[in-house]
PDB file of C-alpha atoms in Angstrom:
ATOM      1  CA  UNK N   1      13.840  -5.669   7.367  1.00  0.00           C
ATOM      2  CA  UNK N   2      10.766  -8.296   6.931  1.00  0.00           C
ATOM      3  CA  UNK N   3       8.483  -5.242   5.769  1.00  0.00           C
ATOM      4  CA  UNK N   4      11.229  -4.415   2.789  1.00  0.00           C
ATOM      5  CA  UNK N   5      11.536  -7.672   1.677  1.00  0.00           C
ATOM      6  CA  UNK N   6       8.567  -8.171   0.974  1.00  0.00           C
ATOM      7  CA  UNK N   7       7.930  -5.038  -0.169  1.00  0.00           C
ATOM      8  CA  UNK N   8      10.813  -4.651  -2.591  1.00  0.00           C
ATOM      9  CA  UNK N   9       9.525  -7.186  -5.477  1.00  0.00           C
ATOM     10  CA  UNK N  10       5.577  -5.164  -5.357  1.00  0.00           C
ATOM     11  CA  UNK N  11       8.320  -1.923  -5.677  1.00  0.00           C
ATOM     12  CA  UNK N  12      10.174  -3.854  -8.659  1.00  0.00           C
ATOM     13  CA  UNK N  13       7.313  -4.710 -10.059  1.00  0.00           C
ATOM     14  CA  UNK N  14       6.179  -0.904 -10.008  1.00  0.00           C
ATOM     15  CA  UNK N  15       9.438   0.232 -11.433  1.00  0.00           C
ATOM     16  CA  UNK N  16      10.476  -2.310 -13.738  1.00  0.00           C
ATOM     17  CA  UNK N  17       8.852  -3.678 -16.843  1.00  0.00           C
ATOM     18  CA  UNK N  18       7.329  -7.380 -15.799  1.00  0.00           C
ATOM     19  CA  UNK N  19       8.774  -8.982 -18.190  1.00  0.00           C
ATOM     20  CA  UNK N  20      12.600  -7.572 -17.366  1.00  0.00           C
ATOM     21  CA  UNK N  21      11.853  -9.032 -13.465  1.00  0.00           C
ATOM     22  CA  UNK N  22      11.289 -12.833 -14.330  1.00  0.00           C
ATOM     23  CA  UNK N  23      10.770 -13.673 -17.829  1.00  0.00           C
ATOM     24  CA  UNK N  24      14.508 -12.537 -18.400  1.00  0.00           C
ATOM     25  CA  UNK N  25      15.611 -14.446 -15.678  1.00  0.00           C
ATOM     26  CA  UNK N  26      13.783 -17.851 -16.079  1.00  0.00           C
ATOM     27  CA  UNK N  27      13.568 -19.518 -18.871  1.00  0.00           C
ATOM     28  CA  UNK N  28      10.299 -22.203 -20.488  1.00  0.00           C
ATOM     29  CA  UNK N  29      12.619 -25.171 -19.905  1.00  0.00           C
ATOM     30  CA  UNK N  30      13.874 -23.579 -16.409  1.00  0.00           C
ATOM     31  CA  UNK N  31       9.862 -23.167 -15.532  1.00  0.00           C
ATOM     32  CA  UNK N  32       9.248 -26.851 -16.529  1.00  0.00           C
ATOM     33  CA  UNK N  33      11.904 -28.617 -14.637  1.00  0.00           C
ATOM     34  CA  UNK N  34      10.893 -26.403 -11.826  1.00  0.00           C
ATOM     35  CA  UNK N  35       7.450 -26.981 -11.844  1.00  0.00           C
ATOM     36  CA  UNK N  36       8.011 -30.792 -10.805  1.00  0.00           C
ATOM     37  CA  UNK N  37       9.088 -30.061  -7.335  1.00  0.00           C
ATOM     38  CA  UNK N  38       5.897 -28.295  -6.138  1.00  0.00           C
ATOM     39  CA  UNK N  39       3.783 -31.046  -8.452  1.00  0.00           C
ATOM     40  CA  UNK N  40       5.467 -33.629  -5.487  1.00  0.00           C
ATOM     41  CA  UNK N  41       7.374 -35.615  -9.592  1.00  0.00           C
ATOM     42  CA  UNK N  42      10.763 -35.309  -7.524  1.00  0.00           C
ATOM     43  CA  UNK N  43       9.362 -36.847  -4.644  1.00  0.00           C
ATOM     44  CA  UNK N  44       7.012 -39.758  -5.812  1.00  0.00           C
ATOM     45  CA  UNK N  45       5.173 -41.450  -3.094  1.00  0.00           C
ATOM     46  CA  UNK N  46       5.770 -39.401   0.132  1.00  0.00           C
ATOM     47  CA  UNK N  47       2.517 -38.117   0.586  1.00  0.00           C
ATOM     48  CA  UNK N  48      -0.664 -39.432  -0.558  1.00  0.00           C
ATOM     49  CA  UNK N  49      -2.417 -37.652  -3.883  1.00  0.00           C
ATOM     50  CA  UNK N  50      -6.136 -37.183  -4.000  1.00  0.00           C
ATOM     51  CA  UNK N  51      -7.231 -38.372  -7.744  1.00  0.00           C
ATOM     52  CA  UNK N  52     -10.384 -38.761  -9.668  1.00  0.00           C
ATOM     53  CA  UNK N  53      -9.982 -41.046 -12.929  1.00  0.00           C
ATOM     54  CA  UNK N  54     -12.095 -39.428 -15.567  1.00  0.00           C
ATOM     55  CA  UNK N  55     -11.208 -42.188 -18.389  1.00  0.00           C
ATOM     56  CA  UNK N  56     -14.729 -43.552 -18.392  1.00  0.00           C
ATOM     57  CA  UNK N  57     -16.599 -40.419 -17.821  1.00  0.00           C
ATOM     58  CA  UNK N  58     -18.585 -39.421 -20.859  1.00  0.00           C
ATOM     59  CA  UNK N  59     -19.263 -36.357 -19.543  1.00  0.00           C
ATOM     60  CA  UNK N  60     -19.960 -34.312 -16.541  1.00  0.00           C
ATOM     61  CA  UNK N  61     -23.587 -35.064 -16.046  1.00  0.00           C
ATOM     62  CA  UNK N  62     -21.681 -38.593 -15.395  1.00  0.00           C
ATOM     63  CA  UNK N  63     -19.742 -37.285 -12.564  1.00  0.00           C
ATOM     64  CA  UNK N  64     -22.416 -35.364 -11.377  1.00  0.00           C
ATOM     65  CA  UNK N  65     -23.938 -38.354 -11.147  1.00  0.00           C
ATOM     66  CA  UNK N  66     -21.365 -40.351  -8.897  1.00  0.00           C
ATOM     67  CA  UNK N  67     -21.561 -38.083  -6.330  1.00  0.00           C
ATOM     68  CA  UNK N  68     -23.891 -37.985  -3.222  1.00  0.00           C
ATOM     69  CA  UNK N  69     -26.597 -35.632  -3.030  1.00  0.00           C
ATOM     70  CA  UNK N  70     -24.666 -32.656  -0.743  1.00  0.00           C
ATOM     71  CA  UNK N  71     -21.608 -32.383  -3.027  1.00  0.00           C
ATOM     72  CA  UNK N  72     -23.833 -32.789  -6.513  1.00  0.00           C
ATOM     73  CA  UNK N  73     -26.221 -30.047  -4.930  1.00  0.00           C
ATOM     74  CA  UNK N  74     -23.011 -27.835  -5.116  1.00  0.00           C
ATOM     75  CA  UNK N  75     -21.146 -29.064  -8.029  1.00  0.00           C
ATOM     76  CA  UNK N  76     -25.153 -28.120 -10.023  1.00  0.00           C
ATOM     77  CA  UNK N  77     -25.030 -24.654  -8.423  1.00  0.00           C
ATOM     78  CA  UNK N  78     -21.426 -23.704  -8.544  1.00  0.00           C
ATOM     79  CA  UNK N  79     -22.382 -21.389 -11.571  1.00  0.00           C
ATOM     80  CA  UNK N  80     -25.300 -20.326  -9.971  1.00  0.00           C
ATOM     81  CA  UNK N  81     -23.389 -19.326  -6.532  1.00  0.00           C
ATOM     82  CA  UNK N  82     -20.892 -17.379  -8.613  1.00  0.00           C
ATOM     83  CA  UNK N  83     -23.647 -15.214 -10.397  1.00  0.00           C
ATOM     84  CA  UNK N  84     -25.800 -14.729  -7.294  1.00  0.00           C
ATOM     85  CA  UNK N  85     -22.315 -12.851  -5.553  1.00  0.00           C
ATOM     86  CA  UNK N  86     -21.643 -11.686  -8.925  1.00  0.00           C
ATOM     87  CA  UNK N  87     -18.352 -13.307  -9.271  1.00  0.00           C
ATOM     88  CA  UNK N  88     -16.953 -14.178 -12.291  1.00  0.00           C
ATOM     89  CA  UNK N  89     -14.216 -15.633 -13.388  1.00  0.00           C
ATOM     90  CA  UNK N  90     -11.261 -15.388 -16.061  1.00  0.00           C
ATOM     91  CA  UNK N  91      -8.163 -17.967 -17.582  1.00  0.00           C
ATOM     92  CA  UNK N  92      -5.180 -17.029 -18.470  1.00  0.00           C
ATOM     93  CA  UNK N  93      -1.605 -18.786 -19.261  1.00  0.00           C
ATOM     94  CA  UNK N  94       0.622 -18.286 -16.110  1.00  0.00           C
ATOM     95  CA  UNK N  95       3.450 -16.188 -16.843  1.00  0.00           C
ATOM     96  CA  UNK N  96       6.190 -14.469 -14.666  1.00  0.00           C
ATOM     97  CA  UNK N  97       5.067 -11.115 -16.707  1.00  0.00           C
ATOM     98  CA  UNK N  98       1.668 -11.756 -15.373  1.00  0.00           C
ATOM     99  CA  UNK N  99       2.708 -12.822 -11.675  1.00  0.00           C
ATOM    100  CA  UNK N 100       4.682  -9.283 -11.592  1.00  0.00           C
ATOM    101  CA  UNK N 101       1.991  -7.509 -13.191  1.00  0.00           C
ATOM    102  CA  UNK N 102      -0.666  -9.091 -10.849  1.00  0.00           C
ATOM    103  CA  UNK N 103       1.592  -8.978  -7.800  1.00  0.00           C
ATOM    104  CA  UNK N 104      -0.631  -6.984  -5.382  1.00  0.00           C
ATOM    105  CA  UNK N 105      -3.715  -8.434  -6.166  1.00  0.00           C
ATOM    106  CA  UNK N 106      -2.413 -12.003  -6.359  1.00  0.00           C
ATOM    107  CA  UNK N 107      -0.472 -11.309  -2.564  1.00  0.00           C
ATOM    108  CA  UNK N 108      -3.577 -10.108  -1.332  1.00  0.00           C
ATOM    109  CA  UNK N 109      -5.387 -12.827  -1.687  1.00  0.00           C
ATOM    110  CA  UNK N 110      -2.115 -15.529  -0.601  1.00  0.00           C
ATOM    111  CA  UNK N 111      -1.771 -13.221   2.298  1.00  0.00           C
ATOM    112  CA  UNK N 112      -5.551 -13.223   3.153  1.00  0.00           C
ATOM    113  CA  UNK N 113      -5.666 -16.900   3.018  1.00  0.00           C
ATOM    114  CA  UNK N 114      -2.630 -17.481   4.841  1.00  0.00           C
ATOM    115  CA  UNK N 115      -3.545 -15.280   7.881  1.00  0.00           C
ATOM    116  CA  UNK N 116      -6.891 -17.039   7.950  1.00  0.00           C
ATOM    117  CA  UNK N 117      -4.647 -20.611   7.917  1.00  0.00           C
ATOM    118  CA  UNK N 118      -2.363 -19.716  10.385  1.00  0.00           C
ATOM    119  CA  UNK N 119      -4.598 -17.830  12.856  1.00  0.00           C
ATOM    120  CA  UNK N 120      -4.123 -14.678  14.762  1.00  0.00           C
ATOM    121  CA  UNK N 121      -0.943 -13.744  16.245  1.00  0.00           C
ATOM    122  CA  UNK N 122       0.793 -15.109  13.179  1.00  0.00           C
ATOM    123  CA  UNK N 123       1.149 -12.362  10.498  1.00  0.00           C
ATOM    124  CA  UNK N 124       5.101 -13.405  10.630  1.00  0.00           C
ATOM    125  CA  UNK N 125       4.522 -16.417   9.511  1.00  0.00           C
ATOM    126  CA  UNK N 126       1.923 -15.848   7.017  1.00  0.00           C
ATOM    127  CA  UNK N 127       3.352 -12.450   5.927  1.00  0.00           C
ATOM    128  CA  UNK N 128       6.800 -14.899   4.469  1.00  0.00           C
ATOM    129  CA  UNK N 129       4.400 -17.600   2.989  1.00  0.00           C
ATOM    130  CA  UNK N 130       2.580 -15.266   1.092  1.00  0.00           C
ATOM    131  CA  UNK N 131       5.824 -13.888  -0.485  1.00  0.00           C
ATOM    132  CA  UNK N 132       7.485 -17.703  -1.220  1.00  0.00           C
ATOM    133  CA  UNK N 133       4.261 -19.154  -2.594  1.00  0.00           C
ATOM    134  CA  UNK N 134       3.731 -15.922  -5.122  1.00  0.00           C
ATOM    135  CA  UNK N 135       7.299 -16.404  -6.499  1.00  0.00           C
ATOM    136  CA  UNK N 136       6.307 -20.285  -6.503  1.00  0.00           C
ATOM    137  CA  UNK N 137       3.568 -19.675  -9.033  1.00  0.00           C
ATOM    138  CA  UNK N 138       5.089 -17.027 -10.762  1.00  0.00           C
ATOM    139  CA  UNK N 139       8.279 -19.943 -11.433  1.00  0.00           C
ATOM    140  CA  UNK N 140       5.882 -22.592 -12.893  1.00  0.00           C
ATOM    141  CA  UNK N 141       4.121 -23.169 -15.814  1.00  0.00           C
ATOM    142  CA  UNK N 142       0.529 -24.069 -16.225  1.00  0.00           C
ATOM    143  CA  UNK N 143      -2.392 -21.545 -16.373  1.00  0.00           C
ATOM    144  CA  UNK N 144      -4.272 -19.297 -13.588  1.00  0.00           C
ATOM    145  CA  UNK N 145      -8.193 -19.098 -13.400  1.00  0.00           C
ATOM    146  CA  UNK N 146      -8.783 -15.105 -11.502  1.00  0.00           C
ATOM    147  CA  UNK N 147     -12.331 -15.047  -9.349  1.00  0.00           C
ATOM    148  CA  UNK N 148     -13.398 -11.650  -9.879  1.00  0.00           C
ATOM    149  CA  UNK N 149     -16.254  -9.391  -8.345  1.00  0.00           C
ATOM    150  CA  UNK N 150     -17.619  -6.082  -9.347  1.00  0.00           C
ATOM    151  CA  UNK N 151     -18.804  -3.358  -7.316  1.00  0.00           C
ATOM    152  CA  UNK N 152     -17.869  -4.623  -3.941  1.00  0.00           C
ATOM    153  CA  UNK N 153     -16.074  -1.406  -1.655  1.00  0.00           C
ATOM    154  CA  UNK N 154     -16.707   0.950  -4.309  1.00  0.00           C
ATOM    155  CA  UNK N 155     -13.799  -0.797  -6.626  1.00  0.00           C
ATOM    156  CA  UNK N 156     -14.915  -1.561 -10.323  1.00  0.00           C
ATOM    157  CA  UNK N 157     -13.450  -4.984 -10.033  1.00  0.00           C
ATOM    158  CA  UNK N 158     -11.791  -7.276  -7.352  1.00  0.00           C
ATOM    159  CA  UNK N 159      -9.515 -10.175  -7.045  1.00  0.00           C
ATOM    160  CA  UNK N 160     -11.588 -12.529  -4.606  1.00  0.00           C
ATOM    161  CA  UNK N 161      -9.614 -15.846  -5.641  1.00  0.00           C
ATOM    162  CA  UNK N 162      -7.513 -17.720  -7.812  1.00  0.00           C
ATOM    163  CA  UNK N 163      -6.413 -21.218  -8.956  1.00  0.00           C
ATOM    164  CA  UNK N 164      -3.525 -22.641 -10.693  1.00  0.00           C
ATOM    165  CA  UNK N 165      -3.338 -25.296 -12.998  1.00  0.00           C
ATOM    166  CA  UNK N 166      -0.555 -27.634 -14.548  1.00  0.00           C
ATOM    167  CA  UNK N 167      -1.301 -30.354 -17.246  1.00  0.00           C
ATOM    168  CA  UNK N 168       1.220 -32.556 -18.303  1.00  0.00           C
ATOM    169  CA  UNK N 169       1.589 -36.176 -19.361  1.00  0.00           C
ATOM    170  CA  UNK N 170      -2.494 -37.497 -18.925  1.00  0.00           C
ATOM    171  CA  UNK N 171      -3.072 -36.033 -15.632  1.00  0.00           C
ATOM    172  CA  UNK N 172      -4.639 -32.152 -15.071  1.00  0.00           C
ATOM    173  CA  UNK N 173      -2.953 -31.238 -11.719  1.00  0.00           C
ATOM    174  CA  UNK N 174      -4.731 -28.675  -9.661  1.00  0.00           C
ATOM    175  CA  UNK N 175      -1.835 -26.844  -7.510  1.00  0.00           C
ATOM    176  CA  UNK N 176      -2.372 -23.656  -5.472  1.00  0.00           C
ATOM    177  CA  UNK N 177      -5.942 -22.681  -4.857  1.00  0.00           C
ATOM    178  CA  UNK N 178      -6.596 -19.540  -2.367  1.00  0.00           C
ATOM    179  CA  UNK N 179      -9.570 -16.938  -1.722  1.00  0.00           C
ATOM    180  CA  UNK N 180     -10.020 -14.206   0.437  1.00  0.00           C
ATOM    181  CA  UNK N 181     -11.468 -14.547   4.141  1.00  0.00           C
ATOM    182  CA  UNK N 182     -14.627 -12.491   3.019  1.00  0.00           C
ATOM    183  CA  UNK N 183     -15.405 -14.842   0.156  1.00  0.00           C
ATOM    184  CA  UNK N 184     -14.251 -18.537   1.210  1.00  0.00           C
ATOM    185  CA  UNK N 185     -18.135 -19.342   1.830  1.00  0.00           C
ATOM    186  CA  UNK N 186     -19.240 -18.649  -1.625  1.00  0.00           C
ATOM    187  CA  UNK N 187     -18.855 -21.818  -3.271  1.00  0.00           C
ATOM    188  CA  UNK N 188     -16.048 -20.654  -5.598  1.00  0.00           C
ATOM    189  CA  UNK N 189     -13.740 -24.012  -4.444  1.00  0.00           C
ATOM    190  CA  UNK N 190     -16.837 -25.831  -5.587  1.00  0.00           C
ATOM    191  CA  UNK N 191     -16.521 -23.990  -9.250  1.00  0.00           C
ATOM    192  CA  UNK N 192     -13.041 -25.007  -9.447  1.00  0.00           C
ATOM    193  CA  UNK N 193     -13.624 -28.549  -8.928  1.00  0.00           C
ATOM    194  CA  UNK N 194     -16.376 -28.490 -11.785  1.00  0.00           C
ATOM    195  CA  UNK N 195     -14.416 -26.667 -13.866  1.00  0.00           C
ATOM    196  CA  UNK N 196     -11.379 -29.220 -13.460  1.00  0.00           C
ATOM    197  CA  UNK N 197     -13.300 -32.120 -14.332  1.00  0.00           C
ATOM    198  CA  UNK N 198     -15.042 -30.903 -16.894  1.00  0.00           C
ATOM    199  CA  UNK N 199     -11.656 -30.089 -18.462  1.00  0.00           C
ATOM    200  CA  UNK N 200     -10.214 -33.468 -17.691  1.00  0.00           C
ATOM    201  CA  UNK N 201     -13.367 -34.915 -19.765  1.00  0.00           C
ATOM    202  CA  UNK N 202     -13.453 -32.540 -22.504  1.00  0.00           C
ATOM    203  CA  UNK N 203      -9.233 -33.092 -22.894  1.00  0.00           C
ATOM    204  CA  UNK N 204     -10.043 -37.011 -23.134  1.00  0.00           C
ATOM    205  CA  UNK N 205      -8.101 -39.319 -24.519  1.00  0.00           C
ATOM    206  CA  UNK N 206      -4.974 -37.170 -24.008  1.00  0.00           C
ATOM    207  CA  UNK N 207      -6.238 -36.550 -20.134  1.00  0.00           C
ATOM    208  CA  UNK N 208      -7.427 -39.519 -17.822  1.00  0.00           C
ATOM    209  CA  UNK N 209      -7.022 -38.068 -14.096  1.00  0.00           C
ATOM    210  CA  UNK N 210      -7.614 -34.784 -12.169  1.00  0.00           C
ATOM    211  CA  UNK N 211      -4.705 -34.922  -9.217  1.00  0.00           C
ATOM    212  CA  UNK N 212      -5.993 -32.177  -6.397  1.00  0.00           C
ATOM    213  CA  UNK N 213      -2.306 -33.062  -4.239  1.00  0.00           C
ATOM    214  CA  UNK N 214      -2.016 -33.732  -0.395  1.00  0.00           C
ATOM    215  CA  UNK N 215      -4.055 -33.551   1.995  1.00  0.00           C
ATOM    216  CA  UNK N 216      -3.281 -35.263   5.536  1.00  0.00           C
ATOM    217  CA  UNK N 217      -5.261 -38.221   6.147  1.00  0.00           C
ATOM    218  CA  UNK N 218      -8.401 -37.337   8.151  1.00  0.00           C
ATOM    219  CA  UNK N 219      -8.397 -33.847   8.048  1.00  0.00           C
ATOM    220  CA  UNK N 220     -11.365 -32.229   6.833  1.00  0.00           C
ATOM    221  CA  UNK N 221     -10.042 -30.948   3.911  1.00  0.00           C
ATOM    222  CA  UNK N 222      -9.275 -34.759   2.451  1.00  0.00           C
ATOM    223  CA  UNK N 223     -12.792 -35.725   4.011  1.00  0.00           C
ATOM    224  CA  UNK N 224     -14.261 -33.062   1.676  1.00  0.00           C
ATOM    225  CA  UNK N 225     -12.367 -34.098  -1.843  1.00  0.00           C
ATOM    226  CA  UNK N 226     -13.587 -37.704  -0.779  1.00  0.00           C
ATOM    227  CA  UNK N 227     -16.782 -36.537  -0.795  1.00  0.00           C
ATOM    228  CA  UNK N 228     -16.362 -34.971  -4.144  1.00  0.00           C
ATOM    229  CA  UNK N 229     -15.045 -38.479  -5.867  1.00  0.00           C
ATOM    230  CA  UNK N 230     -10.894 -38.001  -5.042  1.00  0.00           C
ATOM    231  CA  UNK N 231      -9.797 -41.000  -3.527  1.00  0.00           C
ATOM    232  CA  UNK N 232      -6.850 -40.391  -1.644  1.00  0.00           C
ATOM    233  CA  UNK N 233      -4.027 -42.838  -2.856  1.00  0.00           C
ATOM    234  CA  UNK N 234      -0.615 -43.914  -2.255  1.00  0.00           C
ATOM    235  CA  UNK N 235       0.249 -44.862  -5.752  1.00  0.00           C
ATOM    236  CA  UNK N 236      -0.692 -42.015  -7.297  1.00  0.00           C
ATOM    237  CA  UNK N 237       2.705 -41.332  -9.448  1.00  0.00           C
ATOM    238  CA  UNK N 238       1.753 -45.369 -10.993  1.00  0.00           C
ATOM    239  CA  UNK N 239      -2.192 -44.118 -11.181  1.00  0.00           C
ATOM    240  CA  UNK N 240      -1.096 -41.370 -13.066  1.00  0.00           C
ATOM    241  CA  UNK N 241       1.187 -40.546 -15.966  1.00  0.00           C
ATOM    242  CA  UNK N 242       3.119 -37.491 -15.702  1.00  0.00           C
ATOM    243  CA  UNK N 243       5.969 -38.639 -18.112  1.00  0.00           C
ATOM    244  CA  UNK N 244       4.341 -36.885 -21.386  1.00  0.00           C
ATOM    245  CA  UNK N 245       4.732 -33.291 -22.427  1.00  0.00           C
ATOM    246  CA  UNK N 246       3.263 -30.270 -20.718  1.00  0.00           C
ATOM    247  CA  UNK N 247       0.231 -28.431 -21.842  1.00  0.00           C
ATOM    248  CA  UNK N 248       1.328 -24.679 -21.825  1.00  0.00           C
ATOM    249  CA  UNK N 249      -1.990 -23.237 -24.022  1.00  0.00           C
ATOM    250  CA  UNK N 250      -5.310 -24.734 -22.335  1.00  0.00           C
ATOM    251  CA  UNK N 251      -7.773 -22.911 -24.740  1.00  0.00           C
ATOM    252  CA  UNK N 252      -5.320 -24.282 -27.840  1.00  0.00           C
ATOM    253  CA  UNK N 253      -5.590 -27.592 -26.367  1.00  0.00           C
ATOM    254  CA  UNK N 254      -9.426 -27.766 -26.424  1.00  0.00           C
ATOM    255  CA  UNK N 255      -9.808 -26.079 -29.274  1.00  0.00           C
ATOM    256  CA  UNK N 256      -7.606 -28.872 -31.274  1.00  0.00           C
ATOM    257  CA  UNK N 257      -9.733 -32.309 -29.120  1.00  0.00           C
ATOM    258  CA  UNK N 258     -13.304 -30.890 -29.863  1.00  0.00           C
ATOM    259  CA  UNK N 259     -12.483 -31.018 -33.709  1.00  0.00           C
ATOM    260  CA  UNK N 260     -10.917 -34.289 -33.221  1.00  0.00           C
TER     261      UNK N 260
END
């Protein structure tokens, strides 16, 4: 019964046109209001937020800057790391068509990092996670960066990792983030960071914080966004805004602030 659950939406997805599965079903204003749950807007103040202010960043030489010499060794080589595994990596607005049309590649990789998280013994568990946080993302709104790789297992190209991304109000909100077990050592979580607050700068005025979420106190995981400038704060929903408007085109969006 497990095994056809979560088989049945890769099946729909096979069968039926993407766009038929979820688009139909969930509307823009639907995707907005239920973005705010996972962004922890419905919920204010329950769990602390890692955030970097980029307001007074110039750019992100600045930033690079501010950090200690381990993490601004890897924010320098984070393009360099993805060209020497030949990675690369593509944006793209998240839509339910794409979620459906992506659904084995983008489960593969959940799955892969959820079986890594939870350890062995527990496909059960990571098997059902893998399924709820795919139909999480493919609910939202916001915009999905792919890590790809060529020629690795004689496939022309691979999905190795993926981010997602929300903007709204003057905060750039970095949400899911997973990679494959085979590729979580090659600095691609490093490339994500850079490429987050280089957007943050680049959107300025209109964006003044990079949120990265929860993290429990003291685990390594917070330790390592400290060390990459993300204090982690209980007043984040007063640190940042999240009242104003959603950005739902990234590339439109810095197309329109470099020509302002």
């Amino acid at each position: 019964m497990l095994l056809f659950a979560v088989s049945l939406p890769v099946l729909m997805g096979v069968l039926i046109p993407p766009g038929l599965l979820l688009g139909s079903l969930f509307s823009d204003a639907f995707r907005r209001e239920f973005s705010k749950g996972p962004m922890g807007l419905r919920s204010r103040g329950r769990k602390k937020h890692s955030v970097l202010c980029t307001k007074d960043l110039p750019n992100l030489e600045a930033y690079v800057k501010s950090l200690s010499s381990g993490a601004k060794r890897n924010i320098v080589k984070a393009d360099e790391e993805l060209t020497k595994h030949n990675i690369y990596m593509t944006s793209r607005i998240n839509t339910p068509s794409h979620a459906c049309r992506a659904l084995p590649a983008l489960m593969s990789v959940i799955l892969s990092h959820e079986s890594r998280a939870w350890g062995h013994g527990h496909w059960i568990q990571a098997l059902l996670d893998t399924f709820v946080r795919w139909l999480c993302i493919a609910c939202m709104v916001g915009f999905i960066d792919e890590y790809w790789i060529d020629g690795e297992e004689g496939c022309n190209r691979k999905l190795v990792s993926f981010s997602h991304t929300v903007i709204k109000g003057n905060t750039l909100r970095g949400m899911w983030f997973y990679q494959t077990s085979g590729h979580h050592k090659k600095g691609i979580w490093f490339h994500v960071i850079k490429v987050a607050v280089e957007r943050a700068i680049l959107l300025r005025p209109v964006v003044q914080h990079v949120d990265i979420g929860p993290s429990r106190a003291g685990t390594s995981i917070s330790q390592l966004k400290d060390r990459f400038g993300f204090k982690s704060i209980d007043d984040w929903a007063q640190e940042c805004e999240y009242s104003g408007a959603y950005v739902d085109d990234l590339q439109h969006a810095l197309r329109i602030n470099s020509h302002q």
